[in-house]
XYZ file of C-alpha atoms in Angstrom:
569
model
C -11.262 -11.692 -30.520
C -8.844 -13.739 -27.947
C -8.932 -12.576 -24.788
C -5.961 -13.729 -23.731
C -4.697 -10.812 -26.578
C -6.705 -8.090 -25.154
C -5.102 -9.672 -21.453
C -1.232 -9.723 -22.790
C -1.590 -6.133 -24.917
C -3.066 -4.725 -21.578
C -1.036 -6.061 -19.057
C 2.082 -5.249 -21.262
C 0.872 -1.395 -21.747
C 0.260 -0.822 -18.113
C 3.421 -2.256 -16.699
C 5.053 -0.538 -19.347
C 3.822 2.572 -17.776
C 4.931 1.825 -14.595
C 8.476 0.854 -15.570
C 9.200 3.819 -18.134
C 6.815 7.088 -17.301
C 6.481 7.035 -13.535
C 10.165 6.811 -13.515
C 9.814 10.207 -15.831
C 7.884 10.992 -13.899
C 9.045 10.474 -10.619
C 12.707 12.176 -11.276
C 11.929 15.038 -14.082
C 8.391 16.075 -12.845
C 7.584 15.517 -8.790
C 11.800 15.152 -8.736
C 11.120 12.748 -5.773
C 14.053 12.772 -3.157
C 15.083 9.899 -0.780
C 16.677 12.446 1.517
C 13.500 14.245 2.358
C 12.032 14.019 5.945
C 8.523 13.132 5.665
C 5.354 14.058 7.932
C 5.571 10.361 9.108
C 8.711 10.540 10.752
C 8.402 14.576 12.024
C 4.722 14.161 12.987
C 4.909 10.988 13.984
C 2.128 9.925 16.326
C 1.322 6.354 15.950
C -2.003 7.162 15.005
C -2.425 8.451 11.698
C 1.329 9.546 10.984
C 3.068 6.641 11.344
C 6.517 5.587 8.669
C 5.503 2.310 6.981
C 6.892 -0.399 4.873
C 6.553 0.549 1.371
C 4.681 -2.682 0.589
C 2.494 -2.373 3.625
C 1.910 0.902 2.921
C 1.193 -0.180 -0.947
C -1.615 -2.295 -0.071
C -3.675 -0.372 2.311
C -3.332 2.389 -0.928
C -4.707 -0.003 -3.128
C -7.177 -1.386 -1.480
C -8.623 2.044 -0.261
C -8.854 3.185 -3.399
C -10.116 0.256 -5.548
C -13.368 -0.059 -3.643
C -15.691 -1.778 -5.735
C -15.938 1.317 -8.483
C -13.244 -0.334 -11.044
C -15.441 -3.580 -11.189
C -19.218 -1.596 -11.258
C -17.603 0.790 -13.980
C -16.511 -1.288 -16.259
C -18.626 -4.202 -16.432
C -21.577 -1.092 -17.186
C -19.223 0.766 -19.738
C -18.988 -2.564 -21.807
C -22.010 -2.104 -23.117
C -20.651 0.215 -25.648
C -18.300 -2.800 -26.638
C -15.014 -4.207 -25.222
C -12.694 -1.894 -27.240
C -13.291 1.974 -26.108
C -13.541 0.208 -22.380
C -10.197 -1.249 -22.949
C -8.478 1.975 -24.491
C -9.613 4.121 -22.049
C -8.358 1.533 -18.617
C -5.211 1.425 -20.488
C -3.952 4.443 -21.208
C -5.745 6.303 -18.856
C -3.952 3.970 -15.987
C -0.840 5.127 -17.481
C -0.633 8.770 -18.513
C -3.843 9.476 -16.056
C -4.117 7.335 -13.232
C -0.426 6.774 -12.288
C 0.503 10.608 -12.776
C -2.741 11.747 -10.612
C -1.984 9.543 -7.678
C 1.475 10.242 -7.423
C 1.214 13.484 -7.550
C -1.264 13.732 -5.112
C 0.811 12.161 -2.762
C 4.200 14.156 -3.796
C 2.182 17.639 -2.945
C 0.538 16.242 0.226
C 4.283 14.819 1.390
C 5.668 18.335 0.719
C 2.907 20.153 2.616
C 2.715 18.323 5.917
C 0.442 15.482 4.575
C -2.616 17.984 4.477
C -5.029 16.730 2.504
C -5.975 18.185 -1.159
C -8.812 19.774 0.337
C -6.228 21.931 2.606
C -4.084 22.271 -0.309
C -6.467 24.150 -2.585
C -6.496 27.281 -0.060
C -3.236 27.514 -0.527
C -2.451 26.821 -4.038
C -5.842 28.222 -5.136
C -7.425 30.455 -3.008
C -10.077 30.214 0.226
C -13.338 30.448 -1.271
C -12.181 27.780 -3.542
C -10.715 25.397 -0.534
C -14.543 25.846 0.932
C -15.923 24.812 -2.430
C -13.285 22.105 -2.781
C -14.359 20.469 0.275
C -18.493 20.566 -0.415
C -17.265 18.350 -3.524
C -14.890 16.068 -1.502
C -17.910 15.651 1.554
C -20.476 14.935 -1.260
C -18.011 12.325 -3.095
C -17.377 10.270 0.172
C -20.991 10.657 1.250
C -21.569 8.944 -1.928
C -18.639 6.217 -1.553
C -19.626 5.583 2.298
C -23.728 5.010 1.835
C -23.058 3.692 -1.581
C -20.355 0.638 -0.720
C -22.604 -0.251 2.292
C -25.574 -1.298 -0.240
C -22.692 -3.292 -2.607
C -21.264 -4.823 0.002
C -24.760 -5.568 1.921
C -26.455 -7.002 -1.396
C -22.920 -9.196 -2.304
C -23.815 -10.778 1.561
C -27.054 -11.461 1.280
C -26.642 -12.863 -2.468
C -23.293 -14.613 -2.592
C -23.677 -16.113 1.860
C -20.467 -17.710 0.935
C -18.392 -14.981 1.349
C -20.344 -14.051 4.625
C -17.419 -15.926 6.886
C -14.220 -14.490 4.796
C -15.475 -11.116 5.432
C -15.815 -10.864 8.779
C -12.660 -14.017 9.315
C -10.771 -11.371 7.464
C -11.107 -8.312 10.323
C -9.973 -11.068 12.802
C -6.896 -11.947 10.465
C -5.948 -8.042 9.905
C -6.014 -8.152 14.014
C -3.574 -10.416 14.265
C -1.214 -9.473 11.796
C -0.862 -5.629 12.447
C -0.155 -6.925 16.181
C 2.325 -9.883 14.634
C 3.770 -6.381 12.518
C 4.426 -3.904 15.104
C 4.394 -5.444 18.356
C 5.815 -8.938 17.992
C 8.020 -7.831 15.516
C 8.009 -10.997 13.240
C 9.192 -11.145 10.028
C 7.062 -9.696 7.300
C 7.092 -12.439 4.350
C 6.156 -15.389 6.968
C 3.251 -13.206 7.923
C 2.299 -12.477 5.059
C 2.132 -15.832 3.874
C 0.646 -17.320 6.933
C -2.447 -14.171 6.407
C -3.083 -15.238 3.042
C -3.260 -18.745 3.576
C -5.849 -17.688 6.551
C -7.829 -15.732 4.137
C -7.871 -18.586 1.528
C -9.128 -20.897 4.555
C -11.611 -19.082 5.414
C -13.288 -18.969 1.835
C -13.165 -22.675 1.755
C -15.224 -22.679 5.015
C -16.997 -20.243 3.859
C -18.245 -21.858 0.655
C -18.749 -25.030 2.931
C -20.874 -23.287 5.473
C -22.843 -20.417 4.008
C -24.700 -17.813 6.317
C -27.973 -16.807 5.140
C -29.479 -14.379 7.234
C -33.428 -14.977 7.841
C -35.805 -12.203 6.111
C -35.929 -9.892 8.954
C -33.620 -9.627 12.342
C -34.525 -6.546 14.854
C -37.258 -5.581 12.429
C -34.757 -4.583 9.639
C -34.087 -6.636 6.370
C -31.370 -8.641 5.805
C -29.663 -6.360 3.547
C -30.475 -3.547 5.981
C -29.084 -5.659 9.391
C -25.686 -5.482 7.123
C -25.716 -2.148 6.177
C -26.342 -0.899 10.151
C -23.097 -3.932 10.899
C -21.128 -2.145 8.184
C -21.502 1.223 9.291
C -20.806 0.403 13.263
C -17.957 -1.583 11.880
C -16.770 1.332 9.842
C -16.699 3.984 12.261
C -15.006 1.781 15.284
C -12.136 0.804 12.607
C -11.710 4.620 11.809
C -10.766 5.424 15.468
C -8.307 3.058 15.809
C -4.530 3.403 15.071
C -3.909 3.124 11.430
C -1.565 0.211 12.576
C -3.776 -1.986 14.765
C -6.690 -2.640 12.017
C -6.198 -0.638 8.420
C -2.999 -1.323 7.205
C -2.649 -4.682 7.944
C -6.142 -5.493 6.647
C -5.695 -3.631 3.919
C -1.761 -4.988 3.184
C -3.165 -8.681 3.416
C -6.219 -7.609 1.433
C -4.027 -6.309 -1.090
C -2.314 -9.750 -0.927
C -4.970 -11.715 -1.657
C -6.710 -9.659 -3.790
C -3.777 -9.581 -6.422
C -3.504 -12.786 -5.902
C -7.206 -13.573 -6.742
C -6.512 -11.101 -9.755
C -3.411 -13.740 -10.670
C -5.653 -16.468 -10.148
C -8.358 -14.590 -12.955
C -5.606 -13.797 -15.422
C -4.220 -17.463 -15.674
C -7.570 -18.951 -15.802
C -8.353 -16.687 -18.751
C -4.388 -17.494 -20.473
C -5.584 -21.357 -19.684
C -9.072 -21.545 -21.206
C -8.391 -18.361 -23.530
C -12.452 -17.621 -23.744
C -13.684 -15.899 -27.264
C -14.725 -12.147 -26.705
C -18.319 -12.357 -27.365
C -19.285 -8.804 -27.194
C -18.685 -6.679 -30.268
C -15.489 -4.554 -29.789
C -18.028 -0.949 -30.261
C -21.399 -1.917 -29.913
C -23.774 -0.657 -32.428
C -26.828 -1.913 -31.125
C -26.986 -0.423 -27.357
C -30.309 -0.954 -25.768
C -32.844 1.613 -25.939
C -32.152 4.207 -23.233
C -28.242 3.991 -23.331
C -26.535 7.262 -23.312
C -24.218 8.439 -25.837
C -20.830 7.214 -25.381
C -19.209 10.580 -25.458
C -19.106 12.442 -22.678
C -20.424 9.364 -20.200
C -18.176 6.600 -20.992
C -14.867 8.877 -18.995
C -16.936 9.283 -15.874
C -18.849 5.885 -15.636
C -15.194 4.323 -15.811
C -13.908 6.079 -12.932
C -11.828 4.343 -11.279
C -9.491 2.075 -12.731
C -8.575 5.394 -15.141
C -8.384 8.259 -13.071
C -10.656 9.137 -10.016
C -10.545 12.251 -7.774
C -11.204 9.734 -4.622
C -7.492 8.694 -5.265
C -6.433 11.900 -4.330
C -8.162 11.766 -1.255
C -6.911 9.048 0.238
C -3.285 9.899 -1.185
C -3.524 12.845 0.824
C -5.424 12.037 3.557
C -4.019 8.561 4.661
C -1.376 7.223 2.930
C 0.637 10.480 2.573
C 1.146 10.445 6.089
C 2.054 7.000 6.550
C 5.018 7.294 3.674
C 8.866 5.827 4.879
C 10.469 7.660 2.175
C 9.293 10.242 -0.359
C 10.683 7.941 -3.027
C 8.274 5.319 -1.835
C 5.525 7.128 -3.477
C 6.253 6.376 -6.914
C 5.392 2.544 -5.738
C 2.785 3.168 -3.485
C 1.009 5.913 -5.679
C 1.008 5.186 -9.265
C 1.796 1.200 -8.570
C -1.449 1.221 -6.681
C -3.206 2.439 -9.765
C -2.021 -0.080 -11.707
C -3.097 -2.289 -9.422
C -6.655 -1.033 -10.152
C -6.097 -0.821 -13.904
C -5.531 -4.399 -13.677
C -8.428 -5.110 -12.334
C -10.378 -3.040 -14.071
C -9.379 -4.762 -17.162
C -10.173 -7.815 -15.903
C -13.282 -7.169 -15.375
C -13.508 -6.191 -18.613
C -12.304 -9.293 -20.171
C -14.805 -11.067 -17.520
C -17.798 -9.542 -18.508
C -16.678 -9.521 -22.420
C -15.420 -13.060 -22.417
C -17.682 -15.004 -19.862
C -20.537 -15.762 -21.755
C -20.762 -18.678 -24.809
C -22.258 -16.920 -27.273
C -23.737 -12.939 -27.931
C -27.174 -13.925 -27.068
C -26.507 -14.333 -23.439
C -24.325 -11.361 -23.401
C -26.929 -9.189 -25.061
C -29.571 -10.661 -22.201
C -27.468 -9.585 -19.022
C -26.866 -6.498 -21.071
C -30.602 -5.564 -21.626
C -30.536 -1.875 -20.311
C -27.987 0.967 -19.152
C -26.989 -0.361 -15.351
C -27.516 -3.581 -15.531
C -24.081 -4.946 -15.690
C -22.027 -4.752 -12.660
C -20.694 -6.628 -9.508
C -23.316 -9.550 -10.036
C -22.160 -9.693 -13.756
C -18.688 -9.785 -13.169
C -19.123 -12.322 -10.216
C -21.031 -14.775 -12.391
C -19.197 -14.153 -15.358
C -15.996 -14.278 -13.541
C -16.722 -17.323 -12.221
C -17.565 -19.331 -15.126
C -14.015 -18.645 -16.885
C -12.541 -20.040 -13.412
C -14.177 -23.055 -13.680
C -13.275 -23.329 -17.060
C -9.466 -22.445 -17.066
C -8.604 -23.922 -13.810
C -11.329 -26.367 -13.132
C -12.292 -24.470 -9.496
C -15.629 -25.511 -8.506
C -18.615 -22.839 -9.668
C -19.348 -22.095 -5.887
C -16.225 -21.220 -4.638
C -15.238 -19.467 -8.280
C -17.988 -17.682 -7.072
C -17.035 -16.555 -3.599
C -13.228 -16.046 -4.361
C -14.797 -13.195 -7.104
C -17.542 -12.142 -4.398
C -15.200 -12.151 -1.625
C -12.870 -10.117 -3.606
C -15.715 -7.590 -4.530
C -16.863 -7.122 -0.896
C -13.236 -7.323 0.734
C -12.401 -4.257 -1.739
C -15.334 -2.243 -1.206
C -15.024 -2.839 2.448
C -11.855 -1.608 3.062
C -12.757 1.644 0.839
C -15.723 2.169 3.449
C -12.876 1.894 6.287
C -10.574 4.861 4.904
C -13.927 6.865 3.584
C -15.443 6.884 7.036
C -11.962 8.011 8.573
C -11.690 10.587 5.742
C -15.051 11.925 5.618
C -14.269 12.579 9.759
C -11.287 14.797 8.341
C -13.516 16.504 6.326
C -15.848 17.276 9.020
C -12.971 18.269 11.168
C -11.698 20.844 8.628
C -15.294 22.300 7.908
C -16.037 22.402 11.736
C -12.540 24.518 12.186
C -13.543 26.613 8.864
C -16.895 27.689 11.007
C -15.108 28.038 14.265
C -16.284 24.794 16.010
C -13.804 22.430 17.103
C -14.934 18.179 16.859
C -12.879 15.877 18.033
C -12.761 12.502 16.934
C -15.655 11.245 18.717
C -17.875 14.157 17.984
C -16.414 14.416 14.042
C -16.900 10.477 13.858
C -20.543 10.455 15.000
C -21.641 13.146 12.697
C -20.361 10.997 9.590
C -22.153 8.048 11.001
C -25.208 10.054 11.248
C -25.344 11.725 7.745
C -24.609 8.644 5.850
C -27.033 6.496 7.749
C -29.422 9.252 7.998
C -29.201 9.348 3.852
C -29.107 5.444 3.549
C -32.517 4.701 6.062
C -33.938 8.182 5.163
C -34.315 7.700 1.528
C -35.045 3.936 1.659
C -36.576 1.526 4.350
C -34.136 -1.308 3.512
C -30.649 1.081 3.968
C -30.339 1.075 0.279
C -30.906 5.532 -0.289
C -27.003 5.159 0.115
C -27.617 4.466 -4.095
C -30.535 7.635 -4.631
C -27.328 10.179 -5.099
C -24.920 7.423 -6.728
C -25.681 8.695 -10.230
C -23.894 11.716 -9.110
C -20.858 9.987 -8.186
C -18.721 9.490 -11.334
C -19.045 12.957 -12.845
C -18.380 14.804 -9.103
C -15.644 12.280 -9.041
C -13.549 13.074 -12.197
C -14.334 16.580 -11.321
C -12.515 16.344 -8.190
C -9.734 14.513 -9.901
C -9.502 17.598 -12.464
C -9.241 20.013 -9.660
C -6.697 17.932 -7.790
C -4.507 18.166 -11.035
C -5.106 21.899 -10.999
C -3.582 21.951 -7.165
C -0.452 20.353 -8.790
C -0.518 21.989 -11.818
C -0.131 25.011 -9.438
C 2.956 23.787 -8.016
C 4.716 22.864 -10.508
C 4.423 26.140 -12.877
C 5.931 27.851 -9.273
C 8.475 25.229 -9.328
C 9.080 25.833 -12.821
C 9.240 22.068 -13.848
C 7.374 20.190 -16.327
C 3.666 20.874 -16.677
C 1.895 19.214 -19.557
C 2.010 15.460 -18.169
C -0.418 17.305 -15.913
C -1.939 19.839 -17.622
C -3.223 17.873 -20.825
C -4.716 15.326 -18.762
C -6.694 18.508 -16.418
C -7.582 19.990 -19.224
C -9.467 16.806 -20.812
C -10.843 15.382 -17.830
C -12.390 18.797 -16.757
C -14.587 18.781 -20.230
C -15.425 15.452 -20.188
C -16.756 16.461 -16.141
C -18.521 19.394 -16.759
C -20.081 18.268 -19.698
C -21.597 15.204 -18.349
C -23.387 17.427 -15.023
C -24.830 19.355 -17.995
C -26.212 16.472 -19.888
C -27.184 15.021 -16.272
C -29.255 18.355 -15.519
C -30.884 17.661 -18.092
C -31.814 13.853 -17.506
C -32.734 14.616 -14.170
C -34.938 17.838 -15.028
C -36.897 15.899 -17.490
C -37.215 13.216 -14.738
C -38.208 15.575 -12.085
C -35.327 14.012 -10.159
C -35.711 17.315 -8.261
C -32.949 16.576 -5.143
C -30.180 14.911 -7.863
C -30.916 18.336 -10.126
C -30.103 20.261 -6.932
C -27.188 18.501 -5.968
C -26.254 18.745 -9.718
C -25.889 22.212 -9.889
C -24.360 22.736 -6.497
C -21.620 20.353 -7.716
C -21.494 22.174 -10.899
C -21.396 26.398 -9.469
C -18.554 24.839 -6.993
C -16.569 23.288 -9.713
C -16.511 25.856 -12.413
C -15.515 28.560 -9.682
C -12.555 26.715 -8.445
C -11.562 25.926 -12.032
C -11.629 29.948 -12.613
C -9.726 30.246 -9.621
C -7.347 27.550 -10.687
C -6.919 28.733 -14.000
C -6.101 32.377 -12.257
C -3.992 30.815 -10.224
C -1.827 29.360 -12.821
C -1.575 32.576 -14.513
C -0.211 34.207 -10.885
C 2.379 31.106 -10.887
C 3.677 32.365 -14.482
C 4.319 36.003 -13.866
C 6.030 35.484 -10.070
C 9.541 34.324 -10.140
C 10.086 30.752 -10.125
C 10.747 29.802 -6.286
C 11.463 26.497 -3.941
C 9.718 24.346 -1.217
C 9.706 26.089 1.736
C 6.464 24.602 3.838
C 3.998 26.792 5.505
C 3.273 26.982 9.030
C -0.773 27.987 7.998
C -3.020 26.209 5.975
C -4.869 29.954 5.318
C -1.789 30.974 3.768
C -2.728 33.248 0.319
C -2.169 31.671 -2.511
C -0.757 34.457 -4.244
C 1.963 34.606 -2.258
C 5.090 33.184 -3.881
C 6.321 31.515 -0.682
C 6.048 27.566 -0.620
């Protein structure tokens, strides 16, 4: 197989999606109207609710939620072959993805830009908010500790994209004070940030920093991880203006760029798929494909963190409610892109099956590395860039999109703690909230491993407690549109499958880690498990509430407690 086929048939499918069904989408479903006041103009504090360019806005969305999840995922998932990989980026960036993200951000905008978590007590009841937001504290535990150990071990093995990292917070500096203060013009930034970023990975891949073996008694890949978190929870205090959306708009930038740069290098050299299209002869270990492929490809298909950061940043930040259908289900096609390039990467970057079949020994072994490496070699090949710097544009890419996931997760896992410290009658502030996020996920990173890396003991839980928080997310609009009495099933059919697929992957997990004795996942396991299936009952007699009460119109609540069963929006 060609990959430049699989590249033109996937491309083509996905923008397809974006052109025809988010426009269904956007006018027959979430009926999106230009006219609507949103929370960032009547909240507006220039802090967190602050109106934004739609394309500024777009890439802070996109980065935040492409993390480094739609590279891991797929370059592990190919190891059931190139072909159920590729159907399931495709169309589930279409009739998945695109819908989810969008629609996480239409129900957010019409409820004061509360976050989903909020939402569910009033769309599906309180007992099922307080379960809701166990799953979403446990999903960005997992994202925060997690990211800090890709990014740390990307640092330490790829120095060359040591400078652009760091360079790149310097850059974002500048340009959100170029934005909003100076007032300059928005294209001649934007050009002058991305040539800065592309500077700095030339210096950087002339003038690698290799850390020595230990600094202040910690590792190298443990110095990084402490950097990363001190980093993280500074940059979540500050305005959204001053540091995360212009890093994350000139991230964006250069990141679809660098995914421009991939795509033309594969159209040049047009590399043979060497992996078999469904792989007959997995390693000894693998899982079966069916439940686990639909959770280990996680993001760059549908992903309940996406609805997190619709609703917790970006829905607050939105111009115009019509801005969402750009912002929302562009950004996932943003990520489908890239997950499919990885795809392609890790398919079509090796010369013959042999070598493919040697990085591809065992379950897990594909991933960041894999797609860096293999990455890199079609870059040299299709556009004759040097094997180093192929190397740190791909790793610099990697880290600069799992890095600016860690920014938004540390700021949303301090809205989380916020919520469940007003739920128990304690009131944090942003100091207080801040500092107890810093202290859990370093606490699980350095308490479950000397080196920082325990971030990764509970990352096995993370794609099936992710598409189950996507599934319940669809339930909270699912909800709101059988009140609203406008099309369901674009929503519905999608709920209904990724729920299975969820809960019958924490099943077959229990009993991998039971036979294991992996004694704290099978905990966690079944905690994630009692809290989802309740608020799926909940949501499914919540729905049935929504049929029987006349059909009724937004009207916005002044309490988040309000009862669900009430037919007021």
């Amino acid at each position: 197989m060609n990959s430049l086929v699989l590249a033109v048939v996937g491309v083509a499918m996905i923008l397809l999606g974006y052109f025809l069904y988010s426009k269904y989408l956007s006018k027959k479903v979430y009926r999106l109207d230009p006219e609507y006041t949103t929370p960032a103009h009547r909240f507006e504090d220039g802090v967190d609710y602050v109106p934004t360019n739609k394309f500024v806005l777009w890439g802070h969305h996109f980065t935040s939620v492409a993390g480094a999840a739609p590279i891991v995922g797929p370059a592990v998932a190919v190891i059931w072959g190139w072909a159920p990989a590729f159907l399931w980026v495709t169309l589930g960036t279409v009739f998945f993805a695109g819908m989810h993200d969008l629609g996480a951000m239409w129900a957010s905008n019409r409820n004061k830009a509360r976050s989903v978590g909020t939402l569910s007590g009033r769309y599906i009841g309180r007992h099922g908010r307080n379960l809701f937001l166990i799953v979403i504290f446990l999903l960005l535990l997992m994202v925060n500790a997690a990211f800090a150990v890709v990014i740390s071990n990307l640092l330490v093995s790829t120095p060359t994209s040591v400078i652009p990292t760091w360079g790149a917070i310097v850059v974002a500096l500048l340009i959100g004070q170029a934005i909003y203060r100076l007032k300059w013009n928005l294209p001649i930034v934007s050009i002058v940030g991305v040539i800065a970023l592309y500077g700095l990975m030339i210096l950087g891949d002339m003038f690698p920093i290799v850390l020595p073996e230990t600094i202040l008694g910690l590792s190298a890949n443990a110095f990084w991880i402490v950097v990363l978190f001190l980093y993280a929870g500074v940059a979540s205090l500050l305005p959204v203006w001053m540091l995360l959306q212009p890093r994350d708009y000139i991230n964006g930038l250069q990141l679809f760029i660098g995914l421009g740069i991939l795509y033309l290098a594969i159209a040049i050299s047009s590399p043979t798929v060497v992996a078999p299209a469904v792989n007959q002869n997995v390693p000894e270990g693998t899982p079966g494909i069916f439940p686990l492929l639909f959770v280990t490809i996680a993001c760059g298909a549908i992903s309940g963190f996406h609805g997190i950061v619709a609703s917790g940043t970006s829905a607050k930040q939105l111009d115009k409610e019509t801005d969402a259908r750009f912002v929302g289900y562009f950004g996932a096609v943003g990520e489908g892109l890239l997950a499919l390039g990885t795809i392609i990467a890790t398919t079509a970057g090796f010369q013959t099956v042999a070598q493919w079949e040697e990085v591809y020994a065992a379950f897990n072994d594909g991933g960041v590395e894999a797609f860096v490496n293999a990455g890199g070699g079609i870059l040299n090949a299709g556009l004759g860039i040097p094997t180093s710097l192929s190397a740190t544009i791909l790793a610099t890419m990697a880290v600069l999109f799992a890095a600016t996931t860690m920014d938004t997760g540390v700021r949303l896992q301090r809205f989380v703690v916020t919520e469940i410290g007003e739920i128990m009658g304690v009131k944090l502030n942003i100091w207080v909230s801040t500092l107890v996020v810093l202290a859990v996920t370093m606490g699980l990173s350095f308490g479950a491993g000397a080196d920082g890396s325990g971030g990764m003991v509970i990352w096995p839980l993370f794609g099936t407690t992710n598409q189950l928080l996507a599934a319940l997310t669809l339930a909270i609009i699912a909800v709101m549109l059988i009140q609203l009495r406008r099309p369901v099933w674009p929503v519905l059919i999608p709920l209904v499958f990724v729920a299975i697929v969820s809960v019958y992957a924490l099943i077959i997990q229990l009993g991998t880690f039971f036979s294991t004795q992996n004694w704290l996942l099978l905990v966690l396991d079944v905690i994630i498990l009692i809290c989802a299936l309740w608020v799926i009952v909940e949501a499914v007699a919540a729905m049935n509430r929504a049929r029987r009460e006349p059909p009724v119109e937004f009207a916005e609540a002044e309490d988040d407690e309000l009862d669900p069963s009430s037919s007021e929006l």
